XYZ file of C-alpha atoms in Angstrom:
352
model
C -43.917 43.651 -52.371
C -42.951 41.395 -49.584
C -45.478 39.682 -47.564
C -45.870 41.919 -44.609
C -45.636 44.913 -46.446
C -48.789 43.330 -48.869
C -50.828 42.518 -45.486
C -50.331 46.218 -44.119
C -51.228 47.385 -47.600
C -54.660 45.325 -47.735
C -55.475 46.417 -43.737
C -55.209 50.018 -44.964
C -57.448 49.287 -47.963
C -60.266 47.722 -45.428
C -59.955 50.499 -43.125
C -60.403 53.165 -46.003
C -63.270 51.518 -47.288
C -65.116 51.294 -43.738
C -64.162 54.936 -43.334
C -65.549 55.671 -46.950
C -68.723 53.631 -45.849
C -69.285 55.575 -42.311
C -67.056 58.710 -42.006
C -69.457 61.047 -44.082
C -72.579 59.968 -42.024
C -74.076 63.206 -40.360
C -73.763 61.492 -36.872
C -70.178 60.007 -37.380
C -67.327 61.191 -35.079
C -64.388 60.000 -33.691
C -65.156 61.541 -29.928
C -64.936 59.130 -27.221
C -67.699 59.130 -25.217
C -68.378 61.604 -22.644
C -67.762 59.258 -19.752
C -64.621 58.245 -21.019
C -62.559 61.507 -21.830
C -59.256 61.893 -19.664
C -58.069 64.985 -18.635
C -54.537 66.063 -20.505
C -55.445 64.095 -23.512
C -57.084 66.405 -25.496
C -60.731 67.443 -25.904
C -61.832 63.885 -26.875
C -59.054 61.617 -24.997
C -57.439 60.825 -28.460
C -55.204 58.583 -27.072
C -56.960 55.912 -25.721
C -58.015 54.280 -29.121
C -54.874 55.203 -31.252
C -54.040 52.153 -33.804
C -50.363 51.014 -33.384
C -48.350 52.918 -36.599
C -51.755 54.946 -36.900
C -52.825 58.507 -35.720
C -56.240 57.977 -36.291
C -58.412 56.716 -33.368
C -61.724 53.981 -33.798
C -64.456 55.804 -35.746
C -67.830 56.234 -33.270
C -71.241 56.417 -35.569
C -74.559 57.726 -33.390
C -77.839 57.422 -34.451
C -80.629 60.106 -33.990
C -83.218 60.069 -31.412
C -86.468 61.406 -30.797
C -87.292 64.166 -28.249
C -89.277 61.908 -25.231
C -91.542 63.392 -22.971
C -93.263 60.941 -20.395
C -94.687 57.465 -21.542
C -93.128 57.710 -25.580
C -94.419 55.002 -27.933
C -91.000 55.546 -29.437
C -89.295 53.575 -26.414
C -88.598 50.414 -28.570
C -87.044 52.551 -30.870
C -85.077 54.232 -28.382
C -83.859 50.618 -27.088
C -82.426 49.410 -30.583
C -80.817 52.703 -31.183
C -79.006 52.323 -27.825
C -78.046 48.495 -28.240
C -77.104 48.981 -31.654
C -75.064 51.851 -31.386
C -73.297 50.309 -28.290
C -72.502 47.164 -30.064
C -71.909 48.923 -33.196
C -68.989 51.037 -31.246
C -67.246 47.540 -29.729
C -66.958 46.622 -33.318
C -65.086 49.201 -34.930
C -63.080 49.870 -31.909
C -61.700 45.944 -32.090
C -61.336 46.502 -35.697
C -59.405 49.738 -35.167
C -57.073 47.721 -32.671
C -56.508 45.148 -34.971
C -59.002 42.546 -33.958
C -61.111 40.256 -35.777
C -64.012 42.331 -34.904
C -67.263 39.594 -35.182
C -66.948 35.943 -34.762
C -70.731 34.542 -36.093
C -70.057 31.119 -35.796
C -68.591 31.187 -31.929
C -70.931 31.249 -29.304
C -70.905 30.598 -25.448
C -70.621 26.769 -25.840
C -67.244 27.152 -27.581
C -65.861 29.890 -25.358
C -66.504 27.176 -22.682
C -64.548 24.908 -24.272
C -61.961 26.632 -23.939
C -62.039 28.151 -20.451
C -63.579 25.326 -18.528
C -61.229 23.018 -17.744
C -63.439 19.378 -16.577
C -62.581 17.631 -13.754
C -59.612 15.362 -13.855
C -61.712 12.008 -13.152
C -64.457 13.053 -15.683
C -63.065 11.415 -18.631
C -60.529 8.299 -18.999
C -57.336 8.890 -19.769
C -57.618 7.243 -23.346
C -60.484 9.823 -24.439
C -59.371 12.904 -26.733
C -61.147 15.054 -23.970
C -58.622 13.933 -21.619
C -55.556 14.533 -23.691
C -57.523 17.763 -24.772
C -56.422 19.551 -21.191
C -53.923 16.968 -19.643
C -50.783 15.348 -20.263
C -49.849 11.475 -20.119
C -48.620 12.345 -16.327
C -51.776 13.731 -15.265
C -50.464 17.482 -15.073
C -53.201 19.843 -16.498
C -52.453 21.929 -19.702
C -52.102 25.791 -19.495
C -54.301 26.193 -22.267
C -56.185 23.005 -23.998
C -54.610 21.397 -26.959
C -56.260 22.712 -30.569
C -57.655 20.673 -33.324
C -54.434 20.655 -35.237
C -52.262 19.989 -32.310
C -54.363 17.082 -31.091
C -54.762 15.860 -34.671
C -50.965 15.763 -34.618
C -50.698 13.947 -31.841
C -53.361 11.376 -32.280
C -52.087 10.367 -35.738
C -48.191 9.642 -34.319
C -49.420 7.794 -31.187
C -51.937 5.524 -33.149
C -50.391 5.432 -36.051
C -53.363 6.877 -38.242
C -53.517 9.174 -41.418
C -53.826 12.760 -40.962
C -57.071 12.575 -42.434
C -58.795 9.852 -40.203
C -57.058 11.676 -36.980
C -58.523 14.952 -37.902
C -61.949 12.934 -38.456
C -61.827 11.702 -34.809
C -60.332 14.752 -33.171
C -63.749 16.625 -34.813
C -66.275 13.870 -33.985
C -64.818 12.651 -30.826
C -63.585 16.098 -28.804
C -64.387 19.450 -28.215
C -60.965 20.980 -29.632
C -61.336 23.871 -31.805
C -59.292 24.874 -34.509
C -56.135 27.207 -33.673
C -57.616 30.477 -34.883
C -61.072 30.203 -33.347
C -59.082 29.227 -30.003
C -56.685 32.171 -30.139
C -59.381 34.815 -30.639
C -61.419 33.266 -27.750
C -58.897 33.448 -25.767
C -57.903 36.962 -26.572
C -61.234 38.239 -26.350
C -61.986 37.271 -22.587
C -58.878 39.450 -21.895
C -59.956 42.180 -24.126
C -61.142 45.198 -22.393
C -64.996 45.673 -23.000
C -64.914 48.827 -24.914
C -63.156 47.129 -27.922
C -64.251 43.535 -27.311
C -65.207 41.416 -30.310
C -68.711 40.206 -30.637
C -69.852 36.436 -30.453
C -72.550 34.979 -32.097
C -74.933 35.844 -29.605
C -73.986 39.823 -29.234
C -73.577 39.619 -33.021
C -77.327 38.159 -33.401
C -78.380 41.169 -31.162
C -76.741 43.738 -33.381
C -78.414 42.455 -36.218
C -82.076 42.305 -34.393
C -81.528 45.535 -33.150
C -80.711 47.015 -36.751
C -83.858 45.062 -38.149
C -85.859 46.698 -35.419
C -84.541 50.454 -36.099
C -85.355 49.827 -39.525
C -88.623 48.486 -38.855
C -89.716 51.247 -36.267
C -88.434 54.227 -38.592
C -91.503 53.706 -41.131
C -92.424 57.590 -41.460
C -91.423 60.585 -43.421
C -89.745 62.316 -40.812
C -86.219 63.758 -40.744
C -85.285 61.682 -37.829
C -86.405 58.646 -39.255
C -84.904 59.067 -42.478
C -81.659 59.699 -41.031
C -81.532 56.712 -39.232
C -82.656 54.659 -42.380
C -79.663 55.723 -43.888
C -77.390 54.920 -41.131
C -78.700 51.556 -40.703
C -77.858 50.867 -44.411
C -74.410 52.216 -44.382
C -73.479 50.294 -40.882
C -74.944 46.786 -42.373
C -72.560 47.350 -45.554
C -70.157 48.019 -43.318
C -70.541 44.721 -41.381
C -70.452 42.901 -44.471
C -67.082 44.338 -45.633
C -65.536 43.160 -41.904
C -66.345 39.325 -42.062
C -63.374 37.980 -43.705
C -65.191 34.506 -43.416
C -68.381 33.702 -45.235
C -71.342 34.089 -42.895
C -75.244 33.972 -44.132
C -77.464 37.472 -43.567
C -78.332 37.580 -39.907
C -81.174 40.015 -41.127
C -84.892 39.248 -41.162
C -85.772 42.794 -43.515
C -85.013 42.329 -47.224
C -83.667 45.479 -47.866
C -80.565 44.904 -45.042
C -80.329 41.387 -46.328
C -79.306 42.063 -50.048
C -76.992 45.254 -48.946
C -75.167 42.823 -46.441
C -74.818 40.160 -49.293
C -73.569 42.159 -51.794
C -70.817 43.714 -49.567
C -70.104 40.765 -48.262
C -69.622 38.965 -51.368
C -67.707 42.369 -52.807
C -65.464 41.813 -49.696
C -64.841 38.246 -50.129
C -63.621 38.744 -54.193
C -61.294 41.695 -53.062
C -59.890 39.362 -50.563
C -58.820 36.949 -53.383
C -57.488 39.450 -55.343
C -55.344 41.053 -53.000
C -54.007 37.355 -51.915
C -53.424 36.782 -55.718
C -51.278 39.818 -55.700
C -49.466 39.058 -52.472
C -48.623 35.861 -54.340
C -47.510 37.445 -57.339
C -45.362 39.670 -55.687
C -43.909 37.279 -53.002
C -42.804 35.143 -56.190
C -41.637 38.004 -58.304
C -39.352 39.727 -55.610
C -37.991 36.464 -54.367
C -39.292 36.669 -50.944
C -38.804 32.821 -50.221
C -40.812 29.904 -50.546
C -42.616 30.496 -46.703
C -44.052 33.871 -47.872
C -45.544 32.360 -51.455
C -46.810 29.327 -49.593
C -48.498 31.893 -47.010
C -49.920 34.085 -49.702
C -51.193 30.782 -51.814
C -52.900 29.797 -48.357
C -54.554 32.828 -48.106
C -56.033 33.019 -51.669
C -57.372 29.275 -51.406
C -58.783 30.213 -47.818
C -60.725 33.187 -49.561
C -61.760 31.034 -52.876
C -63.120 28.473 -50.188
C -65.476 31.176 -48.297
C -66.325 32.457 -51.593
C -67.368 29.041 -52.839
C -69.425 28.667 -49.370
C -71.367 31.730 -50.503
C -72.187 30.474 -53.604
C -73.121 27.000 -52.539
C -77.001 25.943 -52.878
C -76.942 25.670 -49.065
C -76.545 29.508 -49.068
C -79.759 29.980 -51.009
C -82.289 27.993 -49.931
C -84.891 28.703 -52.557
C -82.523 27.896 -55.544
C -82.237 24.208 -53.447
C -83.940 21.097 -55.758
C -87.220 20.138 -54.313
C -87.129 16.634 -54.926
C -86.610 14.247 -52.580
C -83.371 13.259 -50.936
C -82.315 9.381 -50.901
C -79.239 8.019 -48.997
C -77.915 5.005 -50.190
C -74.075 2.771 -49.941
C -72.451 2.874 -53.183
C -69.079 1.360 -52.901
C -69.009 0.985 -49.296
C -69.739 4.737 -48.715
C -72.625 7.361 -48.258
C -73.890 9.139 -50.936
C -76.788 11.543 -51.379
C -79.167 11.329 -54.473
C -81.658 13.714 -55.514
C -83.949 12.644 -58.048
C -81.862 9.588 -59.185
C -78.775 11.930 -59.358
C -75.990 13.036 -56.692
C -75.709 16.751 -56.478
C -72.497 18.366 -57.844
C -71.774 14.986 -60.020
C -72.029 15.636 -63.880
C -73.989 12.940 -65.707
C -72.040 10.781 -67.788
C -73.014 11.612 -71.800
C -74.785 9.176 -73.094
C -73.577 7.118 -76.490
C -75.884 6.634 -79.095
C -75.008 4.089 -81.981
C -77.061 4.754 -84.968
C -77.533 1.162 -87.138
């Protein structure tokens, strides 16, 4: 199939998996909050959250609350339930609208790099940060240059290689990758009801789910149902992240579920990209479609490699002392006399 149809099929597969995880929960339904119902649009106002080309609105998952009377010792539990329910509703609504629902690596500082233009005289015109916001004649740009665009201009103006230009831009400016900058700009203009979560909100959601699990230690029906919902929600969050992210949960059981579904989602992304790459070559969709599918596969393989790296599992790291030394004009790190990731050369033994 063509690349566009393959991408649609992959999106449908991901949505189906999320619906499978959350759709059969006892408190899952597709009704809008009561305050958002609109007269003349059905009992649940389904037109407000319809996906383009799809007739199903965004799913909503609700937790189960205890009855409160006066000073209730479950007030903290209810606070976690409310926070998790609100943020989870935004995640599912953003996903249903075709947006990237979460960005665990983008915080408010990254948003400030895109939204807050520094004063004209704050930087020297030769600095990269000045060029990111202002043109050579001093006029302001509508949007700051991305890391890729700034690297291309630096390589052309300074006669540098692209590798060196990228290194300078990454180390001497606050430019962001094009995909991250576009996501942050779109996030600011997205209505709050389906606004994707940045790093801070993502961590607040994880903390709320941890809190629900910790306070639901009893054997009552309400606590058992809430634990079941938390497990499904954590699994869905892992399946919604296309880029590797370490588990934000402090509870071991939740981290295990998150990692399992997150790695499975990354592996499925690789298989889908390979299938699209093969189909685009077989149907002669053109070199552009083939290279797009190949680059998608390489990105997915890179994210899976990050998930399997020793940095992702601190308990598996070597306990030896690291030593930094200059060899051949370059800095290298040695642990127990060896460079991590470099295979030792075979030793030749001569018998005389």
